[in-house]
Amino acid sequence: MNPFEKRATCGVQGLRPYQPGKPIEELQREYGVADIIKLASNENPLGISAHVKAAMQRELAGVARYPDGNGFALKQALAAKHGVDMRQITLGNGSSDPLEFVVRVFVSPGDEVLFSEHAFAMYPIVTQAASARAVVIPAKDWGHDLDAMRAAITDRTRVIFIANPNNPTGTWLRDDELQAFVADVPERVTVVVDEAYFEYASDPALGADGYPDASRWLDRFPNLVVTRTFSKAYGLAGLRVGYSLSHPDVANLLNRIRPPFNVNSLALAAACAGLEDEDHVRRGVAMNAGQMARVTAAAGEMGLSHIPSVGNFVCIDVGEDAAAVYDALLHEGVIVRPVANYGMPRHLRVTLGLPEENARFLAALRKVLA
Ligand SMILES: *Cc1c(COP(=O)(O)O)cnc(C)c1O
C-alpha cells in the first residue's frame, strides 16, 4: 500500500473502480482496427431524435449560466409522467447518482447492503466506498433469489438493491413476487428498485408478462426508492441524467447531499424534450424486440445458449474461452462486454445495436468460433 492509499478510508482502500466498456477510440489506437462497432454499454443505437437535438441547440446559447439547480421544468414533466409530487423526485447525474446518494444517506461503516450475485457493478462500488459490508446473495437461474434475500436481512441491513431487469443477466421479476418481497422488508430498510431498462422490459413484445412498474407502489411503501434513467431507451447516456422517485421525506434526505448543479443545462433540456418525444423511444424499443429475437435465434443456430433477457442486451454463453472470443471479436472491430468480473466467465454481454451492426456482430462471432 503506498503512503497515499494508507491515508484513504478503509472503504476506498478496498475499492476497485468500475470497468466501463472499451471506448471505440481506444480500440482504434491499440489494435489499429477501423470501422468499429460498439455493442458494449447498452446505449440506444438510434441516438437522439431531431426534437431533442433542436432543444439542445436552443439551450447552447445559455451555457454560460448555471443550470436550474432544482431542475424545475424536468421535475414538473416527470411528476406528470409518473403521477407523483415533485417533492418525491431526486435528479441525478445519471441514475448512478441517486443509487450512491441512498447509500451515503442511510449506510454507515460496518452496516450491511444486500444485493444479488451478478448484480449491477455500481452496487458493490457504492457499498465499498461507504466502508459498508456487501452481502451478496447467490443467484437462482441467473436472477434474484428473493427468498434467500428475505432470509439474509439482519439488524444491520440498511439498503437492498434490486435491478429489474438485472444488468448484465437481463433476468426480471414479476409484479406479484417483487411486490410481496418489498412488502416483507422491514420499514427501517430502504429497498431500491433500479428500473434502468423499464422502457424495454415493459414492451409486451419482449414477453415479460407481469413486469411491474414499481413507481406505482410508492404510496404504500415509504421505504421504496425507484430509479430511472435517460441513458438507455432515451438515448442520452453521454449527457448523464437520471432520477429517483421516493417518499418526499426520503427525497429530502437525498437532495441534501446532491451536488447543487449535478444535472447540466443541456441534459435538462434534452431530458425534457425526450419526454415530449415518446415516439422515438417506442421506435427504439420496437426495434430492440425484433433484434433480440433475431440475435438469440442466430446464436442458437451456432449452438450457443443465452440467458433470456428483457433488456436491450443479452448474455450469450460462448464457452470457457469467453475472454479469447472477446479479444478475437475486438480484432474484427466488434466491441462487446466481457462479464467475468460479474462472476460470469463463460458469457459475453452483447448490446443490441442497429440491424446492420447486429449482422456484423453475428458474422464476426461465426468467424471467430469457426
Ligand atoms: C445503465 C444502468 C444504470 C444507469 O446508469 P446511468 O448512471 O443512469 O447512466 C443503472 N442501473 C443499471 C442496472 C444499469 O444497467
Tab-separated table of C-alpha atoms and ligand atoms in Angstrom:
chain	number	residue	atom	x	y	z
A	1	MET	CA	0.000	0.000	0.000
A	2	ASN	CA	1.513	3.360	-0.957
A	3	PRO	CA	1.536	6.223	1.593
A	4	PHE	CA	-1.403	7.931	-0.108
A	5	GLU	CA	-3.523	4.799	-0.022
A	6	LYS	CA	-2.766	4.412	3.693
A	7	ARG	CA	-4.470	7.739	4.331
A	8	ALA	CA	-7.635	6.726	2.437
A	9	THR	CA	-10.662	5.329	4.267
A	10	CYS	CA	-10.727	1.541	4.563
A	11	GLY	CA	-13.633	1.505	2.112
A	12	VAL	CA	-11.647	3.298	-0.568
A	13	GLN	CA	-8.582	1.122	0.094
A	14	GLY	CA	-10.609	-1.932	-0.869
A	15	LEU	CA	-12.242	-0.309	-3.865
A	16	ARG	CA	-11.720	-1.267	-7.471
A	17	PRO	CA	-13.024	1.248	-9.998
A	18	TYR	CA	-15.933	0.486	-12.335
A	19	GLN	CA	-14.761	-1.063	-15.619
A	20	PRO	CA	-16.620	0.562	-18.476
A	21	GLY	CA	-16.923	-0.924	-21.956
A	22	LYS	CA	-13.870	-0.350	-24.140
A	23	PRO	CA	-14.142	3.023	-25.894
A	24	ILE	CA	-14.063	2.948	-29.711
A	25	GLU	CA	-11.098	5.365	-29.789
A	26	GLU	CA	-9.058	3.084	-27.521
A	27	LEU	CA	-9.617	0.071	-29.777
A	28	GLN	CA	-8.615	2.174	-32.780
A	29	ARG	CA	-5.384	3.209	-31.024
A	30	GLU	CA	-4.449	-0.193	-29.603
A	31	TYR	CA	-5.421	-2.565	-32.425
A	32	GLY	CA	-5.332	-0.281	-35.443
A	33	VAL	CA	-8.788	-1.541	-36.450
A	34	ALA	CA	-11.033	0.797	-38.422
A	35	ASP	CA	-14.826	0.735	-38.785
A	36	ILE	CA	-15.514	-0.310	-35.218
A	37	ILE	CA	-18.925	-1.047	-33.758
A	38	LYS	CA	-19.563	-0.884	-30.038
A	39	LEU	CA	-22.204	-3.155	-28.548
A	40	ALA	CA	-20.891	-2.937	-25.019
A	41	SER	CA	-22.708	-0.347	-22.925
A	42	ASN	CA	-26.440	-0.770	-23.580
A	43	GLU	CA	-26.887	2.588	-25.276
A	44	ASN	CA	-29.726	3.340	-27.716
A	45	PRO	CA	-28.331	2.755	-31.225
A	46	LEU	CA	-30.864	5.188	-32.740
A	47	GLY	CA	-29.284	8.100	-30.882
A	48	ILE	CA	-31.393	11.180	-30.215
A	49	SER	CA	-34.412	12.464	-32.100
A	50	ALA	CA	-34.474	15.704	-34.093
A	51	HIS	CA	-36.720	17.161	-31.382
A	52	VAL	CA	-34.115	16.531	-28.663
A	53	LYS	CA	-31.319	17.823	-30.862
A	54	ALA	CA	-33.202	21.068	-31.521
A	55	ALA	CA	-33.840	21.547	-27.798
A	56	MET	CA	-30.129	21.145	-27.060
A	57	GLN	CA	-29.196	23.580	-29.818
A	58	ARG	CA	-31.545	26.194	-28.336
A	59	GLU	CA	-30.021	25.621	-24.930
A	60	LEU	CA	-26.445	26.137	-26.184
A	61	ALA	CA	-26.882	29.915	-26.120
A	62	GLY	CA	-27.354	29.743	-22.351
A	63	VAL	CA	-24.479	27.535	-21.258
A	64	ALA	CA	-22.521	30.420	-19.749
A	65	ARG	CA	-25.136	30.421	-16.998
A	66	TYR	CA	-25.524	27.838	-14.236
A	67	PRO	CA	-28.338	25.372	-14.837
A	68	ASP	CA	-31.534	25.436	-12.800
A	69	GLY	CA	-30.227	23.713	-9.658
A	70	ASN	CA	-33.712	22.467	-8.838
A	71	GLY	CA	-34.392	21.199	-12.346
A	72	PHE	CA	-37.919	22.603	-12.053
A	73	ALA	CA	-39.078	22.009	-15.637
A	74	LEU	CA	-37.768	18.446	-15.739
A	75	LYS	CA	-39.206	17.591	-12.325
A	76	GLN	CA	-42.554	19.033	-13.375
A	77	ALA	CA	-42.601	16.854	-16.502
A	78	LEU	CA	-41.531	13.779	-14.521
A	79	ALA	CA	-44.155	14.408	-11.829
A	80	ALA	CA	-46.821	14.485	-14.554
A	81	LYS	CA	-45.446	11.359	-16.238
A	82	HIS	CA	-45.395	9.308	-13.030
A	83	GLY	CA	-48.346	10.888	-11.234
A	84	VAL	CA	-46.164	11.838	-8.255
A	85	ASP	CA	-45.448	15.040	-6.359
A	86	MET	CA	-42.355	16.986	-7.466
A	87	ARG	CA	-41.033	16.632	-3.911
A	88	GLN	CA	-40.696	12.882	-4.490
A	89	ILE	CA	-38.071	13.349	-7.221
A	90	THR	CA	-34.280	13.490	-6.869
A	91	LEU	CA	-32.415	14.320	-10.064
A	92	GLY	CA	-29.067	12.707	-10.753
A	93	ASN	CA	-26.041	12.933	-12.992
A	94	GLY	CA	-27.217	9.618	-14.384
A	95	SER	CA	-29.224	7.325	-12.147
A	96	SER	CA	-25.873	6.289	-10.663
A	97	ASP	CA	-26.195	9.470	-8.578
A	98	PRO	CA	-29.346	8.556	-6.639
A	99	LEU	CA	-28.040	4.965	-6.255
A	100	GLU	CA	-24.998	6.397	-4.499
A	101	PHE	CA	-26.975	9.019	-2.547
A	102	VAL	CA	-29.116	6.286	-0.972
A	103	VAL	CA	-26.012	4.591	0.417
A	104	ARG	CA	-24.443	7.850	1.593
A	105	VAL	CA	-27.654	8.847	3.369
A	106	PHE	CA	-28.577	5.544	5.027
A	107	VAL	CA	-25.415	3.449	5.373
A	108	SER	CA	-22.669	3.880	7.990
A	109	PRO	CA	-19.351	1.995	8.092
A	110	GLY	CA	-19.961	-1.607	9.088
A	111	ASP	CA	-23.623	-1.637	8.042
A	112	GLU	CA	-24.867	-4.184	5.541
A	113	VAL	CA	-26.073	-3.645	1.974
A	114	LEU	CA	-27.833	-6.558	0.281
A	115	PHE	CA	-27.828	-7.404	-3.401
A	116	SER	CA	-27.692	-10.418	-5.687
A	117	GLU	CA	-24.803	-12.242	-7.266
A	118	HIS	CA	-24.340	-10.986	-10.882
A	119	ALA	CA	-25.900	-7.632	-9.899
A	120	PHE	CA	-25.010	-4.261	-11.433
A	121	ALA	CA	-21.396	-3.285	-10.629
A	122	MET	CA	-22.328	0.086	-9.109
A	123	TYR	CA	-23.895	-1.611	-6.063
A	124	PRO	CA	-20.678	-3.167	-4.740
A	125	ILE	CA	-18.759	0.008	-5.574
A	126	VAL	CA	-21.003	2.427	-3.671
A	127	THR	CA	-21.224	-0.070	-0.792
A	128	GLN	CA	-17.441	-0.446	-0.541
A	129	ALA	CA	-16.933	3.322	-0.855
A	130	ALA	CA	-19.082	3.731	2.280
A	131	SER	CA	-16.903	1.182	4.170
A	132	ALA	CA	-20.026	-0.958	4.475
A	133	ARG	CA	-20.390	-4.718	4.158
A	134	ALA	CA	-21.780	-6.112	0.908
A	135	VAL	CA	-23.988	-9.152	1.496
A	136	VAL	CA	-24.147	-10.927	-1.860
A	137	ILE	CA	-26.958	-13.468	-2.250
A	138	PRO	CA	-26.282	-16.352	-4.671
A	139	ALA	CA	-28.398	-16.066	-7.809
A	140	LYS	CA	-31.121	-18.539	-8.802
A	141	ASP	CA	-31.286	-19.281	-12.544
A	142	TRP	CA	-29.105	-16.163	-13.034
A	143	GLY	CA	-31.756	-13.974	-11.347
A	144	HIS	CA	-32.677	-12.776	-7.861
A	145	ASP	CA	-33.441	-15.386	-5.208
A	146	LEU	CA	-35.947	-13.310	-3.272
A	147	ASP	CA	-36.480	-15.946	-0.557
A	148	ALA	CA	-32.766	-16.068	0.150
A	149	MET	CA	-32.658	-12.260	0.151
A	150	ARG	CA	-35.534	-12.112	2.664
A	151	ALA	CA	-33.699	-14.580	4.892
A	152	ALA	CA	-30.495	-12.530	4.741
A	153	ILE	CA	-31.994	-9.346	6.217
A	154	THR	CA	-30.433	-8.609	9.618
A	155	ASP	CA	-30.461	-5.767	12.159
A	156	ARG	CA	-27.520	-4.280	10.279
A	157	THR	CA	-29.184	-4.286	6.844
A	158	ARG	CA	-29.752	-0.726	5.692
A	159	VAL	CA	-30.251	-0.931	1.921
A	160	ILE	CA	-31.320	-3.613	-0.582
A	161	PHE	CA	-30.601	-3.120	-4.285
A	162	ILE	CA	-32.690	-4.901	-6.904
A	163	ALA	CA	-32.307	-4.164	-10.608
A	164	ASN	CA	-35.421	-5.120	-12.558
A	165	PRO	CA	-34.484	-6.235	-15.112
A	166	ASN	CA	-30.996	-7.002	-13.913
A	167	ASN	CA	-27.874	-5.968	-15.771
A	168	PRO	CA	-25.897	-7.933	-17.016
A	169	THR	CA	-28.150	-11.006	-16.869
A	170	GLY	CA	-31.347	-9.453	-18.282
A	171	THR	CA	-33.443	-11.503	-15.841
A	172	TRP	CA	-36.573	-9.937	-14.379
A	173	LEU	CA	-39.045	-10.218	-11.504
A	174	ARG	CA	-42.841	-10.300	-11.836
A	175	ASP	CA	-45.178	-7.838	-10.161
A	176	ASP	CA	-46.544	-10.338	-7.626
A	177	GLU	CA	-43.177	-11.673	-6.445
A	178	LEU	CA	-41.384	-8.332	-6.248
A	179	GLN	CA	-44.300	-6.550	-4.605
A	180	ALA	CA	-44.608	-9.319	-1.984
A	181	PHE	CA	-40.875	-9.008	-1.322
A	182	VAL	CA	-40.988	-5.226	-0.855
A	183	ALA	CA	-43.965	-5.652	1.484
A	184	ASP	CA	-41.945	-8.095	3.615
A	185	VAL	CA	-38.911	-5.809	4.000
A	186	PRO	CA	-38.964	-4.016	7.367
A	187	GLU	CA	-39.631	-0.290	7.019
A	188	ARG	CA	-36.217	0.588	8.516
A	189	VAL	CA	-34.554	-0.948	5.424
A	190	THR	CA	-34.542	1.047	2.174
A	191	VAL	CA	-35.326	-1.005	-0.938
A	192	VAL	CA	-34.037	0.391	-4.211
A	193	VAL	CA	-35.700	-0.944	-7.364
A	194	ASP	CA	-33.454	0.071	-10.251
A	195	GLU	CA	-35.548	0.303	-13.434
A	196	ALA	CA	-32.842	1.453	-15.861
A	197	TYR	CA	-34.348	-0.741	-18.617
A	198	PHE	CA	-38.013	-0.135	-17.795
A	199	GLU	CA	-38.963	1.004	-21.313
A	200	TYR	CA	-37.613	-2.180	-22.892
A	201	ALA	CA	-38.868	-4.618	-20.251
A	202	SER	CA	-42.385	-3.148	-20.272
A	203	ASP	CA	-42.663	-3.764	-24.028
A	204	PRO	CA	-45.078	-6.701	-24.410
A	205	ALA	CA	-43.129	-7.871	-27.475
A	206	LEU	CA	-40.205	-8.889	-25.225
A	207	GLY	CA	-42.519	-11.239	-23.369
A	208	ALA	CA	-42.068	-10.111	-19.760
A	209	ASP	CA	-45.632	-10.947	-18.694
A	210	GLY	CA	-46.441	-9.226	-15.427
A	211	TYR	CA	-43.366	-6.978	-15.449
A	212	PRO	CA	-44.110	-4.293	-12.835
A	213	ASP	CA	-43.801	-0.521	-12.617
A	214	ALA	CA	-42.569	-0.251	-9.032
A	215	SER	CA	-43.196	3.518	-9.010
A	216	ARG	CA	-46.895	2.672	-8.627
A	217	TRP	CA	-46.194	1.241	-5.160
A	218	LEU	CA	-44.608	4.365	-3.670
A	219	ASP	CA	-47.752	5.356	-1.752
A	220	ARG	CA	-47.741	2.018	0.042
A	221	PHE	CA	-44.048	1.620	0.806
A	222	PRO	CA	-42.325	4.691	2.317
A	223	ASN	CA	-39.008	2.782	2.283
A	224	LEU	CA	-39.108	2.207	-1.504
A	225	VAL	CA	-36.837	4.113	-3.894
A	226	VAL	CA	-37.291	3.612	-7.652
A	227	THR	CA	-34.592	4.775	-10.057
A	228	ARG	CA	-34.952	5.514	-13.765
A	229	THR	CA	-32.521	6.855	-16.344
A	230	PHE	CA	-32.339	8.719	-19.634
A	231	SER	CA	-29.154	6.807	-20.503
A	232	LYS	CA	-30.733	3.769	-22.111
A	233	ALA	CA	-34.017	3.926	-24.084
A	234	TYR	CA	-33.948	7.767	-24.187
A	235	GLY	CA	-30.517	7.718	-25.784
A	236	LEU	CA	-28.848	10.310	-23.537
A	237	ALA	CA	-26.071	8.247	-21.924
A	238	GLY	CA	-23.404	10.834	-22.753
A	239	LEU	CA	-25.325	13.657	-21.099
A	240	ARG	CA	-25.725	11.890	-17.718
A	241	VAL	CA	-29.247	12.350	-16.428
A	242	GLY	CA	-31.406	10.081	-14.295
A	243	TYR	CA	-33.605	10.314	-11.215
A	244	SER	CA	-35.171	8.577	-8.273
A	245	LEU	CA	-38.762	8.542	-7.069
A	246	SER	CA	-39.392	8.031	-3.366
A	247	HIS	CA	-41.311	9.212	-0.329
A	248	PRO	CA	-40.867	13.036	-0.160
A	249	ASP	CA	-39.033	12.754	3.187
A	250	VAL	CA	-36.548	10.330	1.626
A	251	ALA	CA	-36.134	12.616	-1.399
A	252	ASN	CA	-35.469	15.459	1.017
A	253	LEU	CA	-32.578	13.478	2.544
A	254	LEU	CA	-31.198	12.503	-0.867
A	255	ASN	CA	-31.398	16.102	-2.027
A	256	ARG	CA	-29.378	17.260	0.992
A	257	ILE	CA	-26.244	15.567	-0.360
A	258	ARG	CA	-26.983	16.076	-4.056
A	259	PRO	CA	-24.405	18.466	-5.571
A	260	PRO	CA	-26.468	21.556	-6.437
A	261	PHE	CA	-25.807	21.536	-10.191
A	262	ASN	CA	-25.403	17.809	-10.769
A	263	VAL	CA	-27.536	17.880	-13.924
A	264	ASN	CA	-26.226	20.296	-16.536
A	265	SER	CA	-28.390	22.593	-18.622
A	266	LEU	CA	-28.030	20.653	-21.891
A	267	ALA	CA	-29.013	17.458	-20.125
A	268	LEU	CA	-32.031	19.122	-18.502
A	269	ALA	CA	-33.207	20.464	-21.869
A	270	ALA	CA	-32.605	17.159	-23.643
A	271	ALA	CA	-34.416	15.141	-20.980
A	272	CYS	CA	-37.452	17.462	-21.095
A	273	ALA	CA	-37.541	17.206	-24.887
A	274	GLY	CA	-37.072	13.423	-24.700
A	275	LEU	CA	-40.188	13.139	-22.547
A	276	GLU	CA	-42.088	15.009	-25.260
A	277	ASP	CA	-40.993	12.547	-27.924
A	278	GLU	CA	-42.037	9.140	-26.627
A	279	ASP	CA	-42.493	8.010	-30.250
A	280	HIS	CA	-38.732	7.986	-30.623
A	281	VAL	CA	-38.407	5.803	-27.525
A	282	ARG	CA	-41.097	3.446	-28.867
A	283	ARG	CA	-39.270	3.097	-32.187
A	284	GLY	CA	-36.100	2.049	-30.397
A	285	VAL	CA	-37.975	-0.341	-28.133
A	286	ALA	CA	-39.780	-1.969	-31.078
A	287	MET	CA	-36.534	-2.341	-33.000
A	288	ASN	CA	-34.935	-3.886	-29.909
A	289	ALA	CA	-37.595	-6.583	-29.608
A	290	GLY	CA	-37.097	-7.600	-33.235
A	291	GLN	CA	-33.326	-7.640	-32.903
A	292	MET	CA	-33.487	-9.650	-29.672
A	293	ALA	CA	-35.414	-12.375	-31.483
A	294	ARG	CA	-33.013	-12.328	-34.388
A	295	VAL	CA	-29.750	-12.332	-32.408
A	296	THR	CA	-30.833	-15.036	-29.953
A	297	ALA	CA	-32.109	-17.230	-32.807
A	298	ALA	CA	-28.821	-16.825	-34.683
A	299	ALA	CA	-26.837	-17.652	-31.528
A	300	GLY	CA	-28.972	-20.785	-31.136
A	301	GLU	CA	-28.166	-21.794	-34.712
A	302	MET	CA	-24.475	-21.547	-33.779
A	303	GLY	CA	-25.177	-23.942	-30.919
A	304	LEU	CA	-24.847	-21.220	-28.262
A	305	SER	CA	-27.272	-20.769	-25.378
A	306	HIS	CA	-28.193	-17.418	-23.880
A	307	ILE	CA	-29.869	-16.090	-20.748
A	308	PRO	CA	-33.401	-14.915	-21.670
A	309	SER	CA	-33.313	-11.103	-21.340
A	310	VAL	CA	-35.895	-8.328	-21.329
A	311	GLY	CA	-33.321	-5.549	-21.661
A	312	ASN	CA	-31.575	-4.167	-24.742
A	313	PHE	CA	-28.715	-6.622	-24.227
A	314	VAL	CA	-28.258	-10.363	-23.908
A	315	CYS	CA	-25.654	-12.639	-22.336
A	316	ILE	CA	-24.504	-15.392	-24.679
A	317	ASP	CA	-22.634	-18.449	-23.390
A	318	VAL	CA	-19.629	-18.697	-25.704
A	319	GLY	CA	-17.841	-21.368	-23.673
A	320	GLU	CA	-14.788	-21.462	-21.442
A	321	ASP	CA	-12.717	-19.214	-23.644
A	322	ALA	CA	-15.020	-16.184	-23.459
A	323	ALA	CA	-12.030	-13.892	-22.869
A	324	ALA	CA	-10.383	-15.193	-26.055
A	325	VAL	CA	-13.637	-14.823	-28.004
A	326	TYR	CA	-13.945	-11.244	-26.716
A	327	ASP	CA	-10.412	-10.495	-27.856
A	328	ALA	CA	-10.929	-12.101	-31.263
A	329	LEU	CA	-14.083	-10.016	-31.733
A	330	LEU	CA	-12.041	-6.887	-30.945
A	331	HIS	CA	-9.746	-7.796	-33.828
A	332	GLU	CA	-12.874	-7.929	-36.026
A	333	GLY	CA	-13.731	-4.398	-34.856
A	334	VAL	CA	-16.631	-5.503	-32.647
A	335	ILE	CA	-16.665	-4.417	-29.001
A	336	VAL	CA	-18.907	-6.457	-26.689
A	337	ARG	CA	-18.722	-6.741	-22.906
A	338	PRO	CA	-16.853	-9.478	-21.048
A	339	VAL	CA	-18.642	-10.233	-17.770
A	340	ALA	CA	-16.099	-12.370	-15.892
A	341	ASN	CA	-15.954	-9.565	-13.315
A	342	TYR	CA	-19.665	-10.252	-12.690
A	343	GLY	CA	-18.897	-13.912	-11.951
A	344	MET	CA	-19.866	-14.971	-15.485
A	345	PRO	CA	-16.643	-16.166	-17.142
A	346	ARG	CA	-18.398	-18.111	-19.960
A	347	HIS	CA	-20.679	-15.295	-21.129
A	348	LEU	CA	-20.314	-12.204	-23.245
A	349	ARG	CA	-22.923	-9.458	-22.909
A	350	VAL	CA	-23.986	-8.012	-26.238
A	351	THR	CA	-25.949	-4.796	-26.552
A	352	LEU	CA	-28.466	-4.986	-29.388
A	353	GLY	CA	-27.475	-2.410	-31.965
A	354	LEU	CA	-28.838	-1.387	-35.334
A	355	PRO	CA	-29.811	-4.314	-37.597
A	356	GLU	CA	-26.631	-3.878	-39.663
A	357	GLU	CA	-24.468	-3.742	-36.509
A	358	ASN	CA	-26.014	-6.941	-35.198
A	359	ALA	CA	-25.429	-8.574	-38.581
A	360	ARG	CA	-21.755	-7.633	-38.322
A	361	PHE	CA	-21.561	-8.948	-34.773
A	362	LEU	CA	-23.138	-12.266	-35.784
A	363	ALA	CA	-20.843	-12.645	-38.799
A	364	ALA	CA	-17.799	-11.855	-36.636
A	365	LEU	CA	-18.925	-14.311	-33.952
A	366	ARG	CA	-19.434	-17.049	-36.567
A	367	LYS	CA	-15.953	-16.396	-37.960
A	368	VAL	CA	-14.274	-16.285	-34.561
A	369	LEU	CA	-15.886	-19.525	-33.350
A	370	ALA	CA	-15.213	-21.419	-36.588
B	1	LIG	C1	-27.042	1.559	-17.165
B	1	LIG	C2	-27.570	1.244	-15.812
B	1	LIG	C3	-27.887	2.251	-14.912
B	1	LIG	C4	-27.875	3.677	-15.319
B	1	LIG	O1	-26.717	4.318	-15.310
B	1	LIG	P1	-26.767	5.891	-15.538
B	1	LIG	O2	-25.941	6.407	-14.428
B	1	LIG	O3	-28.185	6.329	-15.425
B	1	LIG	O4	-26.204	6.102	-16.879
B	1	LIG	C5	-28.407	1.927	-13.678
B	1	LIG	N1	-28.612	0.658	-13.347
B	1	LIG	C6	-28.350	-0.339	-14.186
B	1	LIG	C7	-28.659	-1.718	-13.773
B	1	LIG	C8	-27.803	-0.079	-15.436
B	1	LIG	O5	-27.511	-1.079	-16.259
